PDB file of C-alpha atoms in Angstrom:
ATOM      1  CA  MET Y  20      -0.174  -0.173  -0.049  1.00  0.00           C
ATOM      2  CA  ALA Y  21       1.038   3.516  -0.567  1.00  0.00           C
ATOM      3  CA  GLN Y  22       2.836   5.259   2.460  1.00  0.00           C
ATOM      4  CA  ASN Y  23       1.371   8.344   4.042  1.00  0.00           C
ATOM      5  CA  ASN Y  24       2.410  11.898   3.118  1.00  0.00           C
ATOM      6  CA  PRO Y  25       3.084  13.187   6.282  1.00  0.00           C
ATOM      7  CA  THR Y  26       2.808  16.803   5.215  1.00  0.00           C
ATOM      8  CA  THR Y  27      -0.748  16.336   3.558  1.00  0.00           C
ATOM      9  CA  THR Y  28      -2.230  13.382   5.583  1.00  0.00           C
ATOM     10  CA  PRO Y  29      -3.777  14.225   9.023  1.00  0.00           C
ATOM     11  CA  SER Y  30      -3.255  11.717  11.798  1.00  0.00           C
ATOM     12  CA  SER Y  31      -5.989   9.296  12.024  1.00  0.00           C
ATOM     13  CA  THR Y  32      -4.776   7.990  15.454  1.00  0.00           C
ATOM     14  CA  ALA Y  33      -5.571  11.227  16.721  1.00  0.00           C
ATOM     15  CA  ASN Y  34      -9.070  11.333  15.351  1.00  0.00           C
ATOM     16  CA  SER Y  35     -10.083   7.784  16.110  1.00  0.00           C
ATOM     17  CA  THR Y  36     -10.609   6.096  19.365  1.00  0.00           C
ATOM     18  CA  ASN Y  37     -10.284   2.742  17.731  1.00  0.00           C
ATOM     19  CA  SER Y  38      -6.636   1.775  16.442  1.00  0.00           C
ATOM     20  CA  PHE Y  39      -8.256  -0.718  13.821  1.00  0.00           C
ATOM     21  CA  MET Y  40     -10.486   2.240  12.663  1.00  0.00           C
ATOM     22  CA  ALA Y  41      -7.475   4.559  12.595  1.00  0.00           C
ATOM     23  CA  ALA Y  42      -5.519   1.917  10.419  1.00  0.00           C
ATOM     24  CA  ALA Y  43      -8.417   2.077   7.864  1.00  0.00           C
ATOM     25  CA  LEU Y  44      -8.397   5.702   7.827  1.00  0.00           C
ATOM     26  CA  ASP Y  45      -4.658   5.836   7.298  1.00  0.00           C
ATOM     27  CA  GLU Y  46      -5.404   3.478   4.402  1.00  0.00           C
ATOM     28  CA  ALA Y  47      -7.880   5.605   2.860  1.00  0.00           C
ATOM     29  CA  TYR Y  48      -5.476   8.763   3.612  1.00  0.00           C
ATOM     30  CA  ALA Y  49      -2.674   7.038   1.708  1.00  0.00           C
ATOM     31  CA  GLY Y  50      -5.195   6.423  -1.089  1.00  0.00           C
ATOM     32  CA  ILE Y  51      -6.626   9.696  -1.765  1.00  0.00           C
ATOM     33  CA  SER Y  52      -2.735  11.135  -1.099  1.00  0.00           C
ATOM     34  CA  ALA Y  53      -1.728   8.902  -3.979  1.00  0.00           C
ATOM     35  CA  GLN Y  54      -4.686   9.927  -6.038  1.00  0.00           C
ATOM     36  CA  GLU Y  55      -5.487   6.175  -6.632  1.00  0.00           C
ATOM     37  CA  GLY Y  56      -9.314   6.561  -5.795  1.00  0.00           C
ATOM     38  CA  GLY Y  57     -11.861   7.438  -3.378  1.00  0.00           C
ATOM     39  CA  PRO Y  58     -11.725   8.058   0.658  1.00  0.00           C
ATOM     40  CA  PHE Y  59     -12.154   4.326   1.221  1.00  0.00           C
ATOM     41  CA  GLY Y  60      -9.924   2.498   3.366  1.00  0.00           C
ATOM     42  CA  SER Y  61     -10.275  -0.763   5.374  1.00  0.00           C
ATOM     43  CA  VAL Y  62      -8.381  -3.625   7.549  1.00  0.00           C
ATOM     44  CA  VAL Y  63      -9.387  -7.031   8.222  1.00  0.00           C
ATOM     45  CA  VAL Y  64      -8.558  -8.124  11.688  1.00  0.00           C
ATOM     46  CA  LYS Y  65      -8.135 -11.676  13.218  1.00  0.00           C
ATOM     47  CA  ASP Y  66      -7.628 -12.276  16.878  1.00  0.00           C
ATOM     48  CA  GLY Y  67      -6.612  -8.768  17.358  1.00  0.00           C
ATOM     49  CA  ILE Y  68      -4.093  -8.463  14.725  1.00  0.00           C
ATOM     50  CA  ILE Y  69      -4.414  -6.679  11.378  1.00  0.00           C
ATOM     51  CA  VAL Y  70      -4.201  -9.476   8.831  1.00  0.00           C
ATOM     52  CA  GLY Y  71      -5.058  -7.589   5.564  1.00  0.00           C
ATOM     53  CA  ARG Y  72      -5.096  -3.714   4.610  1.00  0.00           C
ATOM     54  CA  GLY Y  73      -6.568  -2.201   1.379  1.00  0.00           C
ATOM     55  CA  HIS Y  74      -7.703   1.256   0.314  1.00  0.00           C
ATOM     56  CA  ASN Y  75      -9.707   2.214  -2.968  1.00  0.00           C
ATOM     57  CA  GLN Y  76      -7.581   1.679  -6.006  1.00  0.00           C
ATOM     58  CA  VAL Y  77     -10.102   2.023  -8.735  1.00  0.00           C
ATOM     59  CA  LEU Y  78      -8.508   4.717 -10.542  1.00  0.00           C
ATOM     60  CA  HIS Y  79      -4.896   3.479 -10.034  1.00  0.00           C
ATOM     61  CA  ASN Y  80      -5.743  -0.106 -11.327  1.00  0.00           C
ATOM     62  CA  GLN Y  81      -8.409   1.058 -13.667  1.00  0.00           C
ATOM     63  CA  ASP Y  82     -10.564  -1.630 -12.248  1.00  0.00           C
ATOM     64  CA  PRO Y  83     -14.145  -0.794 -10.853  1.00  0.00           C
ATOM     65  CA  THR Y  84     -13.822  -3.896  -8.341  1.00  0.00           C
ATOM     66  CA  CYS Y  85     -10.875  -2.442  -6.327  1.00  0.00           C
ATOM     67  CA  HIS Y  86     -12.862  -0.886  -3.589  1.00  0.00           C
ATOM     68  CA  GLY Y  87     -10.877  -0.617  -0.156  1.00  0.00           C
ATOM     69  CA  GLU Y  88     -12.978  -3.856   1.410  1.00  0.00           C
ATOM     70  CA  MET Y  89     -12.190  -5.778  -1.699  1.00  0.00           C
ATOM     71  CA  GLN Y  90      -8.476  -4.829  -1.572  1.00  0.00           C
ATOM     72  CA  ALA Y  91      -8.327  -5.690   2.111  1.00  0.00           C
ATOM     73  CA  ILE Y  92      -9.773  -8.952   1.799  1.00  0.00           C
ATOM     74  CA  ARG Y  93      -7.602 -10.121  -0.756  1.00  0.00           C
ATOM     75  CA  ASP Y  94      -4.686  -8.965   1.113  1.00  0.00           C
ATOM     76  CA  ALA Y  95      -6.048 -11.181   4.228  1.00  0.00           C
ATOM     77  CA  CYS Y  96      -6.829 -13.917   2.050  1.00  0.00           C
ATOM     78  CA  ASN Y  97      -3.232 -13.769   0.433  1.00  0.00           C
ATOM     79  CA  ASN Y  98      -1.784 -13.419   4.153  1.00  0.00           C
ATOM     80  CA  LEU Y  99      -3.534 -16.285   5.517  1.00  0.00           C
ATOM     81  CA  GLY Y 100      -3.352 -18.577   2.605  1.00  0.00           C
ATOM     82  CA  THR Y 101      -7.193 -19.241   2.643  1.00  0.00           C
ATOM     83  CA  HIS Y 102     -10.358 -17.610   1.097  1.00  0.00           C
ATOM     84  CA  ASP Y 103     -12.305 -18.226   4.159  1.00  0.00           C
ATOM     85  CA  LEU Y 104     -11.911 -15.377   6.710  1.00  0.00           C
ATOM     86  CA  SER Y 105     -14.242 -17.022   9.397  1.00  0.00           C
ATOM     87  CA  GLY Y 106     -13.354 -15.420  12.744  1.00  0.00           C
ATOM     88  CA  CYS Y 107     -12.154 -12.247  11.160  1.00  0.00           C
ATOM     89  CA  GLU Y 108     -13.817  -8.648  11.408  1.00  0.00           C
ATOM     90  CA  LEU Y 109     -13.524  -5.836   8.827  1.00  0.00           C
ATOM     91  CA  TYR Y 110     -13.044  -2.242   9.751  1.00  0.00           C
ATOM     92  CA  THR Y 111     -13.882   0.229   7.096  1.00  0.00           C
ATOM     93  CA  THR Y 112     -14.266   4.068   6.495  1.00  0.00           C
ATOM     94  CA  ALA Y 113     -17.554   3.625   4.758  1.00  0.00           C
ATOM     95  CA  GLU Y 114     -20.365   1.396   4.794  1.00  0.00           C
ATOM     96  CA  PRO Y 115     -19.921  -1.597   2.309  1.00  0.00           C
ATOM     97  CA  CYS Y 116     -21.929  -1.091  -1.058  1.00  0.00           C
ATOM     98  CA  PRO Y 117     -23.381  -4.361  -2.331  1.00  0.00           C
ATOM     99  CA  MET Y 118     -20.252  -5.658  -4.235  1.00  0.00           C
ATOM    100  CA  CYS Y 119     -18.190  -5.452  -1.088  1.00  0.00           C
ATOM    101  CA  LEU Y 120     -21.008  -6.840   1.135  1.00  0.00           C
ATOM    102  CA  GLY Y 121     -21.022  -9.837  -1.105  1.00  0.00           C
ATOM    103  CA  ALA Y 122     -17.327 -10.272  -0.949  1.00  0.00           C
ATOM    104  CA  ILE Y 123     -17.591  -9.993   2.765  1.00  0.00           C
ATOM    105  CA  MET Y 124     -20.361 -12.718   2.975  1.00  0.00           C
ATOM    106  CA  TRP Y 125     -18.365 -14.975   0.669  1.00  0.00           C
ATOM    107  CA  ALA Y 126     -15.245 -14.636   2.799  1.00  0.00           C
ATOM    108  CA  ASN Y 127     -17.459 -15.590   5.990  1.00  0.00           C
ATOM    109  CA  ILE Y 128     -16.708 -12.430   7.834  1.00  0.00           C
ATOM    110  CA  LYS Y 129     -19.518 -11.887  10.346  1.00  0.00           C
ATOM    111  CA  ALA Y 130     -18.559  -8.457  11.887  1.00  0.00           C
ATOM    112  CA  VAL Y 131     -18.254  -5.127   9.895  1.00  0.00           C
ATOM    113  CA  TYR Y 132     -17.711  -1.996  11.376  1.00  0.00           C
ATOM    114  CA  TYR Y 133     -17.962   1.226   9.501  1.00  0.00           C
ATOM    115  CA  GLY Y 134     -17.583   4.914   9.762  1.00  0.00           C
ATOM    116  CA  CYS Y 135     -19.743   6.917   7.365  1.00  0.00           C
ATOM    117  CA  THR Y 136     -22.880   5.718   5.832  1.00  0.00           C
ATOM    118  CA  ARG Y 137     -23.899   5.134   2.419  1.00  0.00           C
ATOM    119  CA  PHE Y 138     -25.699   8.470   2.531  1.00  0.00           C
ATOM    120  CA  ASP Y 139     -22.527  10.157   3.476  1.00  0.00           C
ATOM    121  CA  SER Y 140     -21.062   8.742   0.401  1.00  0.00           C
ATOM    122  CA  ALA Y 141     -23.789   9.998  -1.609  1.00  0.00           C
ATOM    123  CA  ASP Y 142     -23.338  13.308  -0.447  1.00  0.00           C
ATOM    124  CA  ILE Y 143     -19.759  13.311  -1.760  1.00  0.00           C
ATOM    125  CA  GLY Y 144     -21.019  11.905  -5.264  1.00  0.00           C
ATOM    126  CA  PHE Y 145     -20.662   8.386  -5.037  1.00  0.00           C
ATOM    127  CA  ARG Y 146     -23.783   6.527  -6.548  1.00  0.00           C
ATOM    128  CA  ASP Y 147     -24.288   3.472  -4.131  1.00  0.00           C
ATOM    129  CA  ASP Y 148     -28.058   4.083  -4.107  1.00  0.00           C
ATOM    130  CA  ALA Y 149     -28.280   3.034  -7.667  1.00  0.00           C
ATOM    131  CA  PHE Y 150     -27.144  -0.274  -6.790  1.00  0.00           C
ATOM    132  CA  TYR Y 151     -29.528  -0.531  -3.690  1.00  0.00           C
ATOM    133  CA  GLN Y 152     -32.448   0.773  -5.857  1.00  0.00           C
ATOM    134  CA  GLN Y 153     -31.748  -2.232  -8.804  1.00  0.00           C
ATOM    135  CA  LEU Y 154     -31.358  -4.886  -6.064  1.00  0.00           C
ATOM    136  CA  GLU Y 155     -34.801  -3.700  -4.142  1.00  0.00           C
ATOM    137  CA  GLY Y 156     -36.598  -3.684  -7.632  1.00  0.00           C
ATOM    138  CA  GLU Y 157     -37.079   0.233  -7.494  1.00  0.00           C
ATOM    139  CA  THR Y 158     -35.628   0.773 -10.970  1.00  0.00           C
ATOM    140  CA  THR Y 159     -33.686  -1.152 -13.660  1.00  0.00           C
ATOM    141  CA  VAL Y 160     -30.119   0.003 -14.011  1.00  0.00           C
ATOM    142  CA  VAL Y 161     -28.961  -3.365 -15.729  1.00  0.00           C
ATOM    143  CA  ASN Y 162     -31.178  -5.701 -17.664  1.00  0.00           C
ATOM    144  CA  LEU Y 163     -30.893  -9.185 -16.159  1.00  0.00           C
ATOM    145  CA  SER Y 164     -32.299 -12.032 -18.571  1.00  0.00           C
ATOM    146  CA  GLU Y 165     -32.238 -15.800 -18.022  1.00  0.00           C
ATOM    147  CA  PHE Y 166     -30.433 -17.103 -20.995  1.00  0.00           C
ATOM    148  CA  ASP Y 167     -29.719 -20.733 -22.285  1.00  0.00           C
ATOM    149  CA  ARG Y 168     -30.507 -22.280 -18.705  1.00  0.00           C
ATOM    150  CA  GLU Y 169     -30.342 -25.656 -19.992  1.00  0.00           C
ATOM    151  CA  ALA Y 170     -26.932 -25.795 -21.237  1.00  0.00           C
ATOM    152  CA  CYS Y 171     -25.718 -24.072 -17.750  1.00  0.00           C
ATOM    153  CA  LEU Y 172     -27.852 -26.440 -15.783  1.00  0.00           C
ATOM    154  CA  GLU Y 173     -25.881 -29.440 -17.459  1.00  0.00           C
ATOM    155  CA  LEU Y 174     -22.574 -27.515 -16.454  1.00  0.00           C
ATOM    156  CA  PHE Y 175     -23.899 -27.410 -12.778  1.00  0.00           C
ATOM    157  CA  HIS Y 176     -24.808 -30.993 -13.042  1.00  0.00           C
ATOM    158  CA  VAL Y 177     -21.526 -32.120 -13.995  1.00  0.00           C
ATOM    159  CA  TYR Y 178     -19.864 -29.806 -11.490  1.00  0.00           C
ATOM    160  CA  GLU Y 179     -22.563 -31.384  -8.606  1.00  0.00           C
ATOM    161  CA  GLN Y 180     -21.270 -34.668  -9.599  1.00  0.00           C
ATOM    162  CA  SER Y 181     -17.260 -33.946  -9.006  1.00  0.00           C
ATOM    163  CA  ASN Y 182     -15.472 -33.935  -5.998  1.00  0.00           C
ATOM    164  CA  ALA Y 183     -14.491 -30.275  -6.133  1.00  0.00           C
ATOM    165  CA  SER Y 184     -14.390 -28.266  -2.898  1.00  0.00           C
ATOM    166  CA  ARG Y 185     -17.686 -26.111  -1.836  1.00  0.00           C
ATOM    167  CA  TYR Y 186     -17.276 -23.033  -0.605  1.00  0.00           C
TER     168      TYR Y 186
END
């Protein structure tokens, strides 16, 4: 992760009462200082130790999936050598978007602590609301259509009969 620039980055530790949230804030400040993406930083904690760190790198990586939570989860999985983050907690500077919440659930993280709400994110120009409106059936941003289900069911049948690990 990018290093903090002490001349432009406030001390997160002075502004947060929790060391894990302070670390998430430091990640976010590093990201915005490097102009890598939005003000979103996260850490994954297991047994009181930070095992993964990340900040938004959407612009830097030209990849819309590089949210702070996603980066921290990837880092934790890499550091722990597993896709299963059971027993971990996530601290993040803002309420996770639906994509990040999905990753959190797939990783088996059961506790998330966030600073700003999705409404706070909207106030500074982020459009998480569009995703919630799609999921709640209020609007259609993306057209979803079932297509060629029989061929895909055959694929699922082959997988179901295999000895592949389930997650």
